[in-house]
PDB file of C-alpha atoms in Angstrom:
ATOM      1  CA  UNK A 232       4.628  16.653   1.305  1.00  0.00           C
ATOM      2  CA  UNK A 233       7.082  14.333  -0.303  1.00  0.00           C
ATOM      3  CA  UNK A 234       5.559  12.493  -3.522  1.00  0.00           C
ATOM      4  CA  UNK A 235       7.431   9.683  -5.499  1.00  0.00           C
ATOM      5  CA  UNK A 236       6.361   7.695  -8.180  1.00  0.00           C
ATOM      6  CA  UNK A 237       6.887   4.107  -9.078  1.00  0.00           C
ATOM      7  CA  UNK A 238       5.915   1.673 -12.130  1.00  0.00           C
ATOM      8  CA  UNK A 239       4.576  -1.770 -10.788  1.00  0.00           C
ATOM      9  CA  UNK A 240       3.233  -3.021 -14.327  1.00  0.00           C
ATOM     10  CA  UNK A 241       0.187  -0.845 -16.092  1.00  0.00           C
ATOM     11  CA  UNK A 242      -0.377   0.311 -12.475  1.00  0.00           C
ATOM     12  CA  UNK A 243       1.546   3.575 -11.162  1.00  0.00           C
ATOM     13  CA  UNK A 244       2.182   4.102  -7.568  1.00  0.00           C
ATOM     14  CA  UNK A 245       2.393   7.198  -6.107  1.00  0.00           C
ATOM     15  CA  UNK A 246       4.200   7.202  -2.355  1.00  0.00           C
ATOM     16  CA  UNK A 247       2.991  10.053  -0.653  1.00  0.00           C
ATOM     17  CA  UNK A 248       4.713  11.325   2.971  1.00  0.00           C
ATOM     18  CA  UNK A 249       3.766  14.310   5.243  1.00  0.00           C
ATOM     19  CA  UNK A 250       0.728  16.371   5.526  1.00  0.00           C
ATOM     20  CA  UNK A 251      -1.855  16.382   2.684  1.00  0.00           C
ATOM     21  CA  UNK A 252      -2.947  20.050   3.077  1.00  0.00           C
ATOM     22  CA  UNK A 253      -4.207  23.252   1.259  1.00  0.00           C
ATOM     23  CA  UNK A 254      -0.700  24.393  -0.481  1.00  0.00           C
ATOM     24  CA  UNK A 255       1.915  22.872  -1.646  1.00  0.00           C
ATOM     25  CA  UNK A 256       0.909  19.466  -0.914  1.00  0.00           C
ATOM     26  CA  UNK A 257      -2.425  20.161  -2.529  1.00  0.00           C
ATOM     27  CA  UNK A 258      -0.540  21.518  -5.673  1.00  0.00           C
ATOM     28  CA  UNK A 259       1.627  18.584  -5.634  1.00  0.00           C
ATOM     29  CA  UNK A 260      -0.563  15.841  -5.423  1.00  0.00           C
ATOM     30  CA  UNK A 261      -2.857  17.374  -8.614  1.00  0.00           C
ATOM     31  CA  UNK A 262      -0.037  17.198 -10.778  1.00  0.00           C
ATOM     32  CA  UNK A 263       1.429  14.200  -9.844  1.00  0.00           C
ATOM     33  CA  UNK A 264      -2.379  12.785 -10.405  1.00  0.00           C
ATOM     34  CA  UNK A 265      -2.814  15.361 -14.426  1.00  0.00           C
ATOM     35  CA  UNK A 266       0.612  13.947 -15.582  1.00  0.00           C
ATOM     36  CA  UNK A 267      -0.375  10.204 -15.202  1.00  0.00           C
ATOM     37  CA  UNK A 268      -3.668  10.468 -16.879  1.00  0.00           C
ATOM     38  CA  UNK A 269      -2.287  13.184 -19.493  1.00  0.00           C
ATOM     39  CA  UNK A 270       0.522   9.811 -20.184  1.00  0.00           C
ATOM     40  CA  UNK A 271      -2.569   7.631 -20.062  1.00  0.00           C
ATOM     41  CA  UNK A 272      -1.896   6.151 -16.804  1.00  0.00           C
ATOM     42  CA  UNK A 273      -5.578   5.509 -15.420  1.00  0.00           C
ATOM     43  CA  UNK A 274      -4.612   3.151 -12.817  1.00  0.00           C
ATOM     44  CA  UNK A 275      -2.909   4.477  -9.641  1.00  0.00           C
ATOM     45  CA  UNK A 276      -2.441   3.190  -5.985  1.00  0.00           C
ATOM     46  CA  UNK A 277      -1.987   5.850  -3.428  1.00  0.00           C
ATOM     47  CA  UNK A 278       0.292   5.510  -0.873  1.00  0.00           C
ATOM     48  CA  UNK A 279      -1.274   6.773   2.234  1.00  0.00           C
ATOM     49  CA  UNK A 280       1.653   5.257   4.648  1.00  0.00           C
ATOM     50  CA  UNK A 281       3.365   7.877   5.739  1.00  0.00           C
ATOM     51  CA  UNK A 282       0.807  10.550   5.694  1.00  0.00           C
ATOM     52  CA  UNK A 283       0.142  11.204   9.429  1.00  0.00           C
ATOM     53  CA  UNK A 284      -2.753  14.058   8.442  1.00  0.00           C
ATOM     54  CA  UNK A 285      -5.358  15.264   5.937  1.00  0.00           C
ATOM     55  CA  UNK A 286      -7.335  18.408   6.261  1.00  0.00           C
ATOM     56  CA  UNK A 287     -10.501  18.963   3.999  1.00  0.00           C
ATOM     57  CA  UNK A 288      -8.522  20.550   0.472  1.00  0.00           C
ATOM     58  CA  UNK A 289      -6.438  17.118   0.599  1.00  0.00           C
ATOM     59  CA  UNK A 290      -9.868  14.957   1.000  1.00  0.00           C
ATOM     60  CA  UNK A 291     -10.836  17.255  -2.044  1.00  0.00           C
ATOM     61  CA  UNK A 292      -7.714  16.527  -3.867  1.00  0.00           C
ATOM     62  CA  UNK A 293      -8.370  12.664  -3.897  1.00  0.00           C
ATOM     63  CA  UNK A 294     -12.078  12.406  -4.787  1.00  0.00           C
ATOM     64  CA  UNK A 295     -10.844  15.101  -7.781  1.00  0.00           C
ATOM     65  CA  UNK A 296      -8.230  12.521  -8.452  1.00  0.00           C
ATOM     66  CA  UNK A 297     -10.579   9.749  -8.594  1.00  0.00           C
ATOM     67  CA  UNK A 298     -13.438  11.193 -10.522  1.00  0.00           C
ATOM     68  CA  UNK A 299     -10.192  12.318 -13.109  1.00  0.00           C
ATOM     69  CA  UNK A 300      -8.976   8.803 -12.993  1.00  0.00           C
ATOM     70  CA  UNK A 301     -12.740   6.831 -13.186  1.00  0.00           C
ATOM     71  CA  UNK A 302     -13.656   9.243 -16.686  1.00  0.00           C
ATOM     72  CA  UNK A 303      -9.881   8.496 -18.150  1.00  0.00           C
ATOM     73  CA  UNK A 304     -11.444   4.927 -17.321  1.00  0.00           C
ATOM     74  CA  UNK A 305      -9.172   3.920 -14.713  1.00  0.00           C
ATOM     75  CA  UNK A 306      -9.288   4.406 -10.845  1.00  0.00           C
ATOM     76  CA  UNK A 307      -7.850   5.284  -8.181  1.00  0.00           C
ATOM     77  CA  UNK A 308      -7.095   3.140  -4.939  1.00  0.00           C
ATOM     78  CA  UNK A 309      -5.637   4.020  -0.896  1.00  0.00           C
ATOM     79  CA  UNK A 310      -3.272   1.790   0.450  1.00  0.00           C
ATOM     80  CA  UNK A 311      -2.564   1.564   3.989  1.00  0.00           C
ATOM     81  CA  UNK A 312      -3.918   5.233   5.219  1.00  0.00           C
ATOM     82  CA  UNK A 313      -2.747   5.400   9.134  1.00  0.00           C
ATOM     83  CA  UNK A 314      -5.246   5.077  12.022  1.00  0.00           C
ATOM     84  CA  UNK A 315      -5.980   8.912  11.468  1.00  0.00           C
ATOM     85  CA  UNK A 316      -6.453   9.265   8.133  1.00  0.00           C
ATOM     86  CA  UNK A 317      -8.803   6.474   7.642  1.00  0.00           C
ATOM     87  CA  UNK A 318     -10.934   7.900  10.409  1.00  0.00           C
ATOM     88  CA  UNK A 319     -11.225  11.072   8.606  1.00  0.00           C
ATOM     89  CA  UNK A 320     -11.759   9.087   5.958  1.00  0.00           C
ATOM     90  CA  UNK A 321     -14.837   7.151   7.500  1.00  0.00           C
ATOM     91  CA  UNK A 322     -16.225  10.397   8.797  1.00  0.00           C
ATOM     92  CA  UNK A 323     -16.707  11.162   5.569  1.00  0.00           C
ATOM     93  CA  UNK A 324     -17.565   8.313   4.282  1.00  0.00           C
ATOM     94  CA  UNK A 325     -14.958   7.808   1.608  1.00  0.00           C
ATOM     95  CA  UNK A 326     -14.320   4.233   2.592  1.00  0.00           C
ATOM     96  CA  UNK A 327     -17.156   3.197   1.173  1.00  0.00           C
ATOM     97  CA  UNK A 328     -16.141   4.882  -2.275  1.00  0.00           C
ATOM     98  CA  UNK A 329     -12.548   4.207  -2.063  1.00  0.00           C
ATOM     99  CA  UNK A 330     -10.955   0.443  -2.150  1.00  0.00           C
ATOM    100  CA  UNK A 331      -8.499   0.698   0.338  1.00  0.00           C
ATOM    101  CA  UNK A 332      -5.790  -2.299   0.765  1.00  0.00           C
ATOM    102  CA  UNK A 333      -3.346  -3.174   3.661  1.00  0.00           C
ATOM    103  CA  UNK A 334      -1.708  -4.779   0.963  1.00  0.00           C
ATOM    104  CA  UNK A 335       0.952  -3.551  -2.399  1.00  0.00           C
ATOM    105  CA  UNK A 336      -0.114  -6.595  -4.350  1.00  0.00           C
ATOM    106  CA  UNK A 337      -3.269  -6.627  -3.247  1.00  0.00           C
ATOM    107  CA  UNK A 338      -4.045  -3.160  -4.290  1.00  0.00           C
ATOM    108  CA  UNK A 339      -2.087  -3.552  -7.382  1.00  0.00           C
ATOM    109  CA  UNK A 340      -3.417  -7.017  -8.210  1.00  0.00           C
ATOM    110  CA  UNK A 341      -7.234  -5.613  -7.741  1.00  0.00           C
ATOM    111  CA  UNK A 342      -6.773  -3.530 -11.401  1.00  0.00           C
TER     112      UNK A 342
END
């Protein structure tokens, strides 16, 4: 797993690519997710394009990241998960807690 950050304004943007699984990837994300709220950067756009899979520690990893990210009083938001990580997604019904764009400005104008 392969995470990058970029500034677009108050909003971060983390660019995730690979498999979001129990590990590394896990690890990764986590404190990608603790250094932007510990610099007091509550609002974040995930970059779900290139992650073609997401077992159940990586679904765990971004509710943890949102619940972090909602009591720092920010949020977190997907943008443009692939076909089958939005189904897992839906089977678990985290598109209907999740804002998820198809859009950059769109998820980065919706702060």
């Amino acid at each position: 797993m392969k995470v990058k950050v970029r500034d677009a304004g108050k909003v971060r943007i983390v660019d995730l690519s690979g498999k979001l699984t129990l590990g590394d990837a896990v690890r990764s994300l986590d404190e990608t997710l603790a250094g932007l709220l510990k610099g007091k950067h509550n609002q974040i756009v995930l970059n779900l394009k290139d992650v073609d899979y997401v077992d159940s520690a990586g679904i765990g990893e971004l509710v943890a990241g949102k619940k972090r990210a909602v009591a720092a009083g920010g949020d977190v938001r997907l943008l443009l998960p692939s076909s089958s990580v939005y189904q897992v997604l839906s089977i678990v019904q985290l598109h209907l807690i999740f804002q998820i764009f198809d859009e950059e400005a769109k998820a980065v104008g919706s702060f």
